[in-house]
Coordinates of C-alpha atoms and ligand atoms in Angstrom, one line a residue:
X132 CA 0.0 0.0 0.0
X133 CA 1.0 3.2 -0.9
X134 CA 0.0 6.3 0.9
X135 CA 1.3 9.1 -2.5
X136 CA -1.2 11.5 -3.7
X137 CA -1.8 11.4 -7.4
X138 CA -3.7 14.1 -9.1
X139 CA -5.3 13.5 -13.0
X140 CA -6.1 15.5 -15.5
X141 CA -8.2 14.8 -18.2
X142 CA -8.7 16.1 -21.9
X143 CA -10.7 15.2 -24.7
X144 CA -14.0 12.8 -25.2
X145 CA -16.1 10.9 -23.2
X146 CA -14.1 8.0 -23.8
X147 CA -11.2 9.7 -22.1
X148 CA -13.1 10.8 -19.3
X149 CA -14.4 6.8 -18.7
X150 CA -10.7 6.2 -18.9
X151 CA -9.6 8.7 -16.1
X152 CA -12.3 6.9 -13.7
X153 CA -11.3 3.5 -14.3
X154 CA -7.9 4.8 -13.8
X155 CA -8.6 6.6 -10.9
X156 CA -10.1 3.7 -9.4
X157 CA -7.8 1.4 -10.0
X158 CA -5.1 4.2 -8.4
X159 CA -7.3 4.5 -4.9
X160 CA -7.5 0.8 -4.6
X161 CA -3.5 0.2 -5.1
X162 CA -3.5 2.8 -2.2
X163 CA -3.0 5.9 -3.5
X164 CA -4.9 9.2 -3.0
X165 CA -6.2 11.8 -5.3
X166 CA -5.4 15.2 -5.4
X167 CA -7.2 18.4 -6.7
X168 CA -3.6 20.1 -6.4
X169 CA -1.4 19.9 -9.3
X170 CA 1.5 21.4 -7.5
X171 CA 1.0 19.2 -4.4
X172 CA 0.9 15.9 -5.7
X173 CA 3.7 13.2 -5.7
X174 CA 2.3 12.1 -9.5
X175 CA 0.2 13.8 -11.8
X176 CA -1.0 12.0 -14.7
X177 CA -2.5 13.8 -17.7
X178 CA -5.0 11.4 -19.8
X179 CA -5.0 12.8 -23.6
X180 CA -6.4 13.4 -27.0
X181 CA -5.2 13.0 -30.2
X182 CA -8.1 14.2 -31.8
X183 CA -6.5 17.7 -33.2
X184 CA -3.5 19.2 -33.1
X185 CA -4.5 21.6 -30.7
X186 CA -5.9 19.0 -28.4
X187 CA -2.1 17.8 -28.5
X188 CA -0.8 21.8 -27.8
X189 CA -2.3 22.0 -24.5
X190 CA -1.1 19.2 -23.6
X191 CA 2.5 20.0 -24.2
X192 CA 1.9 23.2 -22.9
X193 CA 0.6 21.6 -19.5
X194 CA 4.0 19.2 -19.7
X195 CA 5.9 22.7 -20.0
X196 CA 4.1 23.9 -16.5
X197 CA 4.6 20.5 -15.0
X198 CA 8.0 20.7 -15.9
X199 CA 8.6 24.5 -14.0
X200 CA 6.9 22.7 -10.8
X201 CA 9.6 19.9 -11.5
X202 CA 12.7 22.2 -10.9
X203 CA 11.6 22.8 -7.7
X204 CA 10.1 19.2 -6.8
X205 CA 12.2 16.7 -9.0
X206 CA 10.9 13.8 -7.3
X207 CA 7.7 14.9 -8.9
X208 CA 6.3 11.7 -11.0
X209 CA 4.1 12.8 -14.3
X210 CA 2.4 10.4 -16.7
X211 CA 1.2 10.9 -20.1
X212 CA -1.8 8.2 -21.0
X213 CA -4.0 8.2 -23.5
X214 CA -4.6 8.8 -27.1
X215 CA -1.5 11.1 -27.5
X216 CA 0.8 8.6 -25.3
X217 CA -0.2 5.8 -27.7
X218 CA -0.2 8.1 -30.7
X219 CA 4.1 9.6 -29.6
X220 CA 5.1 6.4 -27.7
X221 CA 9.1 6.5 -26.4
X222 CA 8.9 9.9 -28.0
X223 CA 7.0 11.3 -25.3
X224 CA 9.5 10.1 -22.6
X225 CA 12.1 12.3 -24.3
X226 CA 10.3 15.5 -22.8
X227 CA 11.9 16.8 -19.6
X228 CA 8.9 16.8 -17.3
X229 CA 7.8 12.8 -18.6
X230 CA 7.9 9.7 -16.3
X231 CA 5.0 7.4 -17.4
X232 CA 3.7 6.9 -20.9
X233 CA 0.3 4.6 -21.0
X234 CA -1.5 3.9 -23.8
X235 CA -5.7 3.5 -23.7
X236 CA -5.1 -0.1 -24.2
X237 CA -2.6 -0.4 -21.3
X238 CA -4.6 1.1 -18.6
X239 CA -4.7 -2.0 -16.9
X240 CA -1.2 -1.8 -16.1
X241 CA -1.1 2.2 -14.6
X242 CA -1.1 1.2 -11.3
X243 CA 2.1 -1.2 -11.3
X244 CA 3.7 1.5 -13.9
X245 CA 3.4 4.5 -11.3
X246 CA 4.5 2.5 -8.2
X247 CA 7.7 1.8 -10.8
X248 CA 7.9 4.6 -11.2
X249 CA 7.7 6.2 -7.6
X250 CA 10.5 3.4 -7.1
X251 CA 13.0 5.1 -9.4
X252 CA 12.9 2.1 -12.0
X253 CA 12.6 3.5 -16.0
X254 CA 10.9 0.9 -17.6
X255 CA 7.7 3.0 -17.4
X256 CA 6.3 2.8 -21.3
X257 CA 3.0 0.9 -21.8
X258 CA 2.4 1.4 -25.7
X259 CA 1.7 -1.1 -28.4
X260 CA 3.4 -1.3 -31.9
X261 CA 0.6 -3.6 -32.3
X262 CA -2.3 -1.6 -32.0
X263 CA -4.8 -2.6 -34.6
X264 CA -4.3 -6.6 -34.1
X265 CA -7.0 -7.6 -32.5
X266 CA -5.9 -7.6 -28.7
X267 CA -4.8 -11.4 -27.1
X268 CA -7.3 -13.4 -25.4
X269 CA -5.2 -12.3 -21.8
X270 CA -4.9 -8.3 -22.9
X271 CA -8.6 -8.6 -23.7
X272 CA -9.6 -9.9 -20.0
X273 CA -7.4 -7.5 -18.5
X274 CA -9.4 -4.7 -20.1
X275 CA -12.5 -6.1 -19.2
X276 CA -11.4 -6.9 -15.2
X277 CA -10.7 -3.2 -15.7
X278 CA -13.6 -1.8 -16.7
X279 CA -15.9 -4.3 -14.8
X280 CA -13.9 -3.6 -11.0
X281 CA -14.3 0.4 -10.6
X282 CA -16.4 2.1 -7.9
X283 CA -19.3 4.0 -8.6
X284 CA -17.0 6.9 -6.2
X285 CA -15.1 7.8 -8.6
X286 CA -17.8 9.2 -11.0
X287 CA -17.6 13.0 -12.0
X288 CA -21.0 13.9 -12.3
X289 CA -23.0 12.6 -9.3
X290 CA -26.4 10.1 -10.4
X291 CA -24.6 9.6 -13.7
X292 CA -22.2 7.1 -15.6
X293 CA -20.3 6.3 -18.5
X294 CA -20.3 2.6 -19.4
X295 CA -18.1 1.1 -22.5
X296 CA -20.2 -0.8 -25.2
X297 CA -17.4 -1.3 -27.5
X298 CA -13.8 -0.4 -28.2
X299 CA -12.3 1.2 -30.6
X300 CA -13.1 1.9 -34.4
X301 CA -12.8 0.4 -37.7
X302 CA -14.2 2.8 -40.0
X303 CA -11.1 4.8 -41.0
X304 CA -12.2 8.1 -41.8
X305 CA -9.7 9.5 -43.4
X306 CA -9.3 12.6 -41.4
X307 CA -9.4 10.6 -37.9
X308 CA -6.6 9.5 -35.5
X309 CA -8.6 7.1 -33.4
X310 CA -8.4 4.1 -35.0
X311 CA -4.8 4.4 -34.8
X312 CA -4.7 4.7 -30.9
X313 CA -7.6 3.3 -29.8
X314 CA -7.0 -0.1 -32.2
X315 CA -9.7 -2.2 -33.6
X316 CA -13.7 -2.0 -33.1
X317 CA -14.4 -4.4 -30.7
X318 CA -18.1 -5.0 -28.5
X319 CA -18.0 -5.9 -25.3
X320 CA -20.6 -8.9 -24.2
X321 CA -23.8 -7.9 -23.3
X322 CA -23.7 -9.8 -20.0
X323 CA -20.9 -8.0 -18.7
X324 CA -22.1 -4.8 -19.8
X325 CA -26.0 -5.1 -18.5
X326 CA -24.0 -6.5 -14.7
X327 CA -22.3 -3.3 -14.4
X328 CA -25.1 -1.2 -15.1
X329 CA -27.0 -3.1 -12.9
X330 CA -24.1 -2.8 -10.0
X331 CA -24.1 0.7 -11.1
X332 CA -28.0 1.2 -10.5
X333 CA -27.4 -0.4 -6.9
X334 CA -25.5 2.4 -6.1
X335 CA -27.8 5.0 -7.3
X336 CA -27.0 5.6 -10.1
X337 CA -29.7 7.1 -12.3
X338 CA -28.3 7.7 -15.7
X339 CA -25.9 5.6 -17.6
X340 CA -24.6 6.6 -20.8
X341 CA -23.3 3.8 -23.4
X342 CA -20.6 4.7 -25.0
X343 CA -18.4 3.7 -28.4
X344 CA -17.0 5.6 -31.1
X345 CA -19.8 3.9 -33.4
X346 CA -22.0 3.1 -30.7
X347 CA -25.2 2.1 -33.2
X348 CA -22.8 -0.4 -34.6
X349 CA -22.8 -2.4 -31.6
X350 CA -22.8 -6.1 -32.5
X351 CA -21.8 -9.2 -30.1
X352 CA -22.5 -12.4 -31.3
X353 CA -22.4 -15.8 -29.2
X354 CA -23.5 -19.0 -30.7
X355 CA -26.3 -18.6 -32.9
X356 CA -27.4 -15.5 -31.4
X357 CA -26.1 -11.5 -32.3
X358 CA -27.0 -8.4 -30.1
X359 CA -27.1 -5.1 -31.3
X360 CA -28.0 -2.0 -30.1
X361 CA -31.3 -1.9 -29.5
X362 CA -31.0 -5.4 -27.7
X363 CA -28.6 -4.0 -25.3
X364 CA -31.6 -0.6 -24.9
X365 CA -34.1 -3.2 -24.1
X366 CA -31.7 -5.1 -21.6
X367 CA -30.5 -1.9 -19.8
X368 CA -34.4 -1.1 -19.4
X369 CA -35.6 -4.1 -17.7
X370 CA -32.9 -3.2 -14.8
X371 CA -34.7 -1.5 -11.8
X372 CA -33.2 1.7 -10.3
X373 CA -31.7 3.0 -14.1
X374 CA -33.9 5.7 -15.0
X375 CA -32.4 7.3 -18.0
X376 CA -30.3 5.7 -20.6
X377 CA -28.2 7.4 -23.6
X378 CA -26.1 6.4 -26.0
X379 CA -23.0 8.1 -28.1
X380 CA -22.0 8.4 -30.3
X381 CA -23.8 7.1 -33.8
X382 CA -22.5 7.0 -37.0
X383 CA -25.1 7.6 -40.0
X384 CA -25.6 3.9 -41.1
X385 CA -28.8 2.4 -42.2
X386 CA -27.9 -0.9 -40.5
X387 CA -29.8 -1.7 -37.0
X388 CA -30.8 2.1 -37.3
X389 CA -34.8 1.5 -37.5
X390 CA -34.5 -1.4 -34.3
X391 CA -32.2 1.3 -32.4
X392 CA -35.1 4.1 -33.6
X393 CA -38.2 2.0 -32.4
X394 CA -36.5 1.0 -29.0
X395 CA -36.1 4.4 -27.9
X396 CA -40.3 5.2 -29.4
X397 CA -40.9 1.9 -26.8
X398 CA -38.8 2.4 -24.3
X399 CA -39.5 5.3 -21.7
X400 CA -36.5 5.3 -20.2
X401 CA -34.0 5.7 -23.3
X402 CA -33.8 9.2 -23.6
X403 CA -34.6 10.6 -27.3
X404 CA -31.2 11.8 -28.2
X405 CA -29.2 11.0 -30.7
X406 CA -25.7 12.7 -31.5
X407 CA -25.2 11.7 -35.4
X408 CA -22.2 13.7 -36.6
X409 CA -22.6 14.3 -40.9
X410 CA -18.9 15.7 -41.0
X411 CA -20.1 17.5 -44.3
X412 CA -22.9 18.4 -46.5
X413 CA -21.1 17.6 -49.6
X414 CA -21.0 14.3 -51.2
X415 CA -17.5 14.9 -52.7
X416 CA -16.1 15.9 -49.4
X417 CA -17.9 13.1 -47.7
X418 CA -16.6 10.7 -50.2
X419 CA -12.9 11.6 -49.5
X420 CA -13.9 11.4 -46.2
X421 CA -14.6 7.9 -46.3
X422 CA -17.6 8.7 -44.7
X423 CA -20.2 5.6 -46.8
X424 CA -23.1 7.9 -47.0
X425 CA -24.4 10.3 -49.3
X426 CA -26.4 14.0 -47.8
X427 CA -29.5 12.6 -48.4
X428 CA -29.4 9.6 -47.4
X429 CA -27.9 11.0 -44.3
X430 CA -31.1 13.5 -43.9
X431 CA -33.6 11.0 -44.6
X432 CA -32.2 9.2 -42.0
X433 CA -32.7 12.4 -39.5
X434 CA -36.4 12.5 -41.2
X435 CA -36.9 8.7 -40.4
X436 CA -35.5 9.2 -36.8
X437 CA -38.2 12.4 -36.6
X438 CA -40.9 10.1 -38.0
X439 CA -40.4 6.8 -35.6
X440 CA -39.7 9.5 -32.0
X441 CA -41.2 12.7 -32.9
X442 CA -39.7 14.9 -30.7
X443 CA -36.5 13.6 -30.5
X444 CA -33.4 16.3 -30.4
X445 CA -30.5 15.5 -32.4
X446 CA -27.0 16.8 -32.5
X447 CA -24.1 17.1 -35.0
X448 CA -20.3 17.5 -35.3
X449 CA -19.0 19.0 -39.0
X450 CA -15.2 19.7 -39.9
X451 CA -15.1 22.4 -41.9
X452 CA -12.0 23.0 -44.3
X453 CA -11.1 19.6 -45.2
X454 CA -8.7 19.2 -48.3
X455 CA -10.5 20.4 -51.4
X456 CA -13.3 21.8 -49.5
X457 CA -14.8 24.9 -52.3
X458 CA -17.1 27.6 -51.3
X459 CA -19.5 25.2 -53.1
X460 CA -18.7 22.5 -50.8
X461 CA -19.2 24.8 -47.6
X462 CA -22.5 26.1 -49.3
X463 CA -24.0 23.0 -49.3
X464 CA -23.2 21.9 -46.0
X465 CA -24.6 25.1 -44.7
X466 CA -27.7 24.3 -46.5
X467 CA -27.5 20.6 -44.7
X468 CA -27.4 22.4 -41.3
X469 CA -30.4 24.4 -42.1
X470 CA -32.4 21.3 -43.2
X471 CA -31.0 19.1 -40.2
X472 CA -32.4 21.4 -37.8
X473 CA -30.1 19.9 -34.6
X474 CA -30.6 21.1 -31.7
X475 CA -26.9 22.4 -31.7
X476 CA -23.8 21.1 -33.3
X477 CA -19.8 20.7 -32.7
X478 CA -18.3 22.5 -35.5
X479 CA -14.3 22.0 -36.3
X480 CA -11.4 23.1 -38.4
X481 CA -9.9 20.5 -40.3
X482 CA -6.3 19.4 -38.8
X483 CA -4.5 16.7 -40.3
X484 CA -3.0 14.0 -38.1
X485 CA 0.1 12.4 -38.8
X486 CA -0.3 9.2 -40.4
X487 CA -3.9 9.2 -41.2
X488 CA -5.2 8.9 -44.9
X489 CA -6.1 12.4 -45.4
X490 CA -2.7 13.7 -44.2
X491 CA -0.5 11.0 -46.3
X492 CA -2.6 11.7 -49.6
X493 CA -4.3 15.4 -49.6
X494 CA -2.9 18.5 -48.8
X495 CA -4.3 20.6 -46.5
X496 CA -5.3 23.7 -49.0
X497 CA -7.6 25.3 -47.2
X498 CA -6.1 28.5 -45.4
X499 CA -6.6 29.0 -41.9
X500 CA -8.0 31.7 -42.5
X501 CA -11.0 30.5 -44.7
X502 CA -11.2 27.5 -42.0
X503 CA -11.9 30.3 -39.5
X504 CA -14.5 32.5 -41.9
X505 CA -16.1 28.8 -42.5
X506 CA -16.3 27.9 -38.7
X507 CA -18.0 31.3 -37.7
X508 CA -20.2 31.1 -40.0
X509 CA -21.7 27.9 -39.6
X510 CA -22.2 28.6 -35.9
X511 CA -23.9 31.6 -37.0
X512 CA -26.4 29.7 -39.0
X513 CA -26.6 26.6 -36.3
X514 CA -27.2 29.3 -33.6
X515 CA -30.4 30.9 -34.9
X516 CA -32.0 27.6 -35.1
X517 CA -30.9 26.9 -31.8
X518 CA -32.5 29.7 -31.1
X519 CA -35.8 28.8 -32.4
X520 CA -35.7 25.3 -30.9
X521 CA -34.8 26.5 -27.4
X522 CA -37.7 29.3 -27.6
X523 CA -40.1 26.6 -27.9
X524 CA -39.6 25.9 -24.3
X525 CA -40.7 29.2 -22.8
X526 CA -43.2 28.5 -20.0
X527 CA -42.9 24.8 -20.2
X528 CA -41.9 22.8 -17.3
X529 CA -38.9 20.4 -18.4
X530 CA -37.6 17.1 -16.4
X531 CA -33.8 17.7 -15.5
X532 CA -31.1 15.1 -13.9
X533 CA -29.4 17.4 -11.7
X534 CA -25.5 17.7 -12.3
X535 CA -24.5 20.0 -9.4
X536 CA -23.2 23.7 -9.6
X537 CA -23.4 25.7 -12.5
X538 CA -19.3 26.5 -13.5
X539 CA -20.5 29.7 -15.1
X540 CA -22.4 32.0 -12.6
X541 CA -25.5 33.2 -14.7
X542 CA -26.4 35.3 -11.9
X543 CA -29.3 37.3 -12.1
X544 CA -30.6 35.2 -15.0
X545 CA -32.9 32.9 -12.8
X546 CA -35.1 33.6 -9.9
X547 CA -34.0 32.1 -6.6
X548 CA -32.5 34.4 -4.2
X549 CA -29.9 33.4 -1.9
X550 CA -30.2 29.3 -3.2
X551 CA -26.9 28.5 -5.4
X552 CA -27.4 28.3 -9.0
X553 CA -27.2 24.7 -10.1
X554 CA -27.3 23.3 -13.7
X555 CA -29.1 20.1 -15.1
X556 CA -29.8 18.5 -18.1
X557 CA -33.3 17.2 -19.6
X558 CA -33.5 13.5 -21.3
X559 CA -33.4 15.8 -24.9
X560 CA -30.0 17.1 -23.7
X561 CA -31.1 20.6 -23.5
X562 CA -29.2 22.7 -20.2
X563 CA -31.2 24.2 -18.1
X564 CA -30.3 26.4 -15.1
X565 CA -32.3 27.3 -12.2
X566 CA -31.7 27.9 -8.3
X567 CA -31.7 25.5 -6.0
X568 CA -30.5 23.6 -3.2
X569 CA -26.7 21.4 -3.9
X570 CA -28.7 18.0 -2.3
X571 CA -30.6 17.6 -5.4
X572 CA -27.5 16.9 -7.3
X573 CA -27.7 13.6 -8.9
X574 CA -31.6 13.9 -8.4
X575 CA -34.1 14.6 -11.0
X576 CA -36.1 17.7 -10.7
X577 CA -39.2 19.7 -12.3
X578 CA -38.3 22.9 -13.4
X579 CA -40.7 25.8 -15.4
X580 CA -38.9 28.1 -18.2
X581 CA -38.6 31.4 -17.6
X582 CA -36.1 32.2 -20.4
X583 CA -34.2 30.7 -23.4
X584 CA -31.0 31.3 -25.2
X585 CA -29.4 29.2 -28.2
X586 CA -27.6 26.9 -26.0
X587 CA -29.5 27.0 -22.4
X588 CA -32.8 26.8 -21.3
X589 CA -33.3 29.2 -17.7
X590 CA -35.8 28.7 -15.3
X591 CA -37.1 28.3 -11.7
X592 CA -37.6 25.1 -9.9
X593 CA -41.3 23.8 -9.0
Ligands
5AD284 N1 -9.8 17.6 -37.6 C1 -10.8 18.2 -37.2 N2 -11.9 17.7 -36.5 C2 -11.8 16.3 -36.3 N3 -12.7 15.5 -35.8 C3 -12.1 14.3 -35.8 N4 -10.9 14.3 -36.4 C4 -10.7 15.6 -36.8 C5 -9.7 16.2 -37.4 N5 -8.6 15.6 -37.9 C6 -14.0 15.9 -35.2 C7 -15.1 15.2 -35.9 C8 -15.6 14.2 -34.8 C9 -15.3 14.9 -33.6 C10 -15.1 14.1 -32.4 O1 -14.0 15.6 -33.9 O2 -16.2 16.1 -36.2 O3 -16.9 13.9 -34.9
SF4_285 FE1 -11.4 10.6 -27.5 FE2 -10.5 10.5 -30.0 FE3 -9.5 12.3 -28.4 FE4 -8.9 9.7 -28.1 S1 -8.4 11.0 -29.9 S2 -9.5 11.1 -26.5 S3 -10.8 8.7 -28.7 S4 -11.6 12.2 -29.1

């Protein structure tokens, strides 16, 4: 037993964030304890993302902080793990401030790699040259005795958890990094999966979310019979305690996409959400995208979706400036966004990631400029329907799961008085802030809108 304080920071997706409370778990029952202070702690370990370059910048800009703490406190430990540690390998351990490096598919191993570490002894790289083999039968277990043994303490958001459906990815856009350090697209068994949510709801947990890069591609055969999605919906249903269920992120396919559509029409408790990214609006662009769907198929997909759960919200993610992207191109897609009507999307500006498809064969001839022009003005377009989606709330009372606090004070812009301003989220994903009291954190509460704005809902608590 060890009795060093280790503090984590996390970047990037959901997946990451998983990763950080598996890890953190796994840290707290090898002895260790966690730290909010940075400066204080005898290891700090910085999960990453790979996702975009400047993902990877504030990364090494955080290494370049740890590093000034270092000259005064050399016996400082700090770990890189993650996509980027995967992504740099042995490269990584050339920095000044690095001890550990730890890929995603070597978190098993984090807590033996720090305590190494701690103990002055260098072999402290867990990568793999071998990332997209399929993992060994023994590498495979580990993960899942990982995932399975974590405590429901080590949550961020009280009432809520994240809860691996599958593993990796093995579509190969061509402008994405993740199949490269997150290897191949595997499902975990449904068994394993429904236990933990089940272990989870024991604890009180309300919410699970199910995650995987192409989470409606979910598949997990055994003998004659194959699970998908929708299977898994119905499964996490039937357990008593789980309220709300969710699932990201989905990938426009037509496959299982009308079983996955009707579970959520049948089943109260999956909330009517989806988060489709469509990348583009062009078919060219999405073609050398490698992205295996045309625009319209991809809104007649939203329009089936709209049809089977008619108020469903859905949410997008579009990179704007990818090679050979014309002001024809970036037309269109605005057009798409005006037809999709999400309820709000991620927009990005293309960066090209070393060894990916995109970067070894196109050249990245958009300026930064137009990128920039491109971004803005998409927002602008997505943030007037925003606007008109979020008005439709006025006056209505909304269901929320509380989170806890709200990290931006909107003060003044609910009624309340003296009660802190907390922030929640309804089953449609729509933010809503209100005043209340901190105890109804992790609970689910009525709340009436008194106000709207593009991206949160305001209101007071009945
Ligand atoms: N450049 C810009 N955005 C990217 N995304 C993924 N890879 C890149 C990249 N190389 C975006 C996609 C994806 C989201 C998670 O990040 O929109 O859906
Ligand atoms: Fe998540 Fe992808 Fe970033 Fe890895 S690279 S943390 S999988 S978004």
């Amino acid at each position: 037993m060890s009795d060093e304080t280790v503090h984590i920071k996390s970047y990037g997706c959901q997946m990451n964030k998983l990763d950080t409370a598996l890890v953190t778990s796994a840290l707290k029952k090898a002895g260790f304890s966690l730290t909010d202070s940075a400066k204080e702690a005898d290891v700090v370990l910085i999960n990453t993302c790979s996702v975009r370059d400047h993902a990877e910048q504030r990364v090494i800009s955080h290494l370049g902080h740890l590093q000034h703490i270092k000259k005064s406190r050399p016996e400082m430990i700090v770990g890189v793990i993650g996509c980027m540690a995967q992504r740099l390998g042995v490269k990584l351990l050339e920095h000044n401030a690095v001890d550990i490096v730890c890929g995603p598919a070597q978190i098993p191993q984090i807590a033996k790699l720090v305590t190494k570490a701690l103990q002055g002894k260098k072999e402290t790289i867990a990568v793999t040259d071998k990332i997209r083999q399929k993992t060994d039968e023994d590498q495979a277990q580990a993960l899942e005795d990982f995932e399975s043994a974590y405590g429901i303490e080590d949550r961020y958001i009280p009432g809520q958890a994240y809860v691996r459906a599958m593993r990796g990815c093995d579509n190969f856009c061509t402008y994405c990094i993740v199949p490269f350090v997150r290897g191949p697209e595997v499902s975990r068994p449904p068994k394993a999966i429904i236990e933990q949510i089940k272990k989870l709801a024991d604890a009180g947990v309300k919410q699970v979310t199910l995650l995987g890069q192409r989470v409606n591609a979910y598949k997990y055969k055994s003998g004659k019979k194959t699970w998908c999605l929708a299977d898994l919906l119905r499964m996490a249903s039937d357990v008593e305690g789980t309220e709300w269920i969710r699932f990201v992120t989905s990938y426009p396919s037509e496959e299982f996409f009308d079983e996955i559509l009707q579970a959520m029409a049948d089943l109260p408790k999956v909330c009517n959400y989806l988060h489709i990214p469509a990348q583009s609006g062009s078919d060219k662009i999405l073609r050398a995208m490698n992205r295996h769907y045309t625009a319209g198929r991809y809104l007649a997909m939203l329009a089936k979706a709209r049809a089977i759960v008619p108020d469903i919200a859905i949410a997008g993610d579009f990179i704007v400036g990818f090679p050979g992207e014309t002001q024809a191109d970036f037309e269109v897609t605005v057009d798409l966004v005006k037809k999709a009507q999400y309820k709000n999307c991620f927009i990005f500006k293309y960066s090209p990631r070393p060894g990916t498809n995109a970067d070894k064969r196109l050249q990245d001839d958009i300026p930064l400029e137009v990128k920039k022009s491109r971004n803005i003005k998409l927002l602008a377009v997505q943030e007037k329907i925003s606007e008109q989606l979020s008005a439709e709330f006025l006056d209505k009372e909304v269901t929320v799961l509380v989170e806890g606090l709200s990290k931006k004070p909107h003060l003044n812009d609910t009624e309340g008085g003296d009660k802190p301003q907390l922030i929640g989220r309804t089953a449609t994903d729509y933010i809503v802030v209100f005043n209340g009291p901190l105890s109804l954190a992790g609970q689910f509460a009525k709340v009436k809108i008194t106000k709207t704005s593009p991206l949160t809902l305001f209101g007071a608590l009945i």
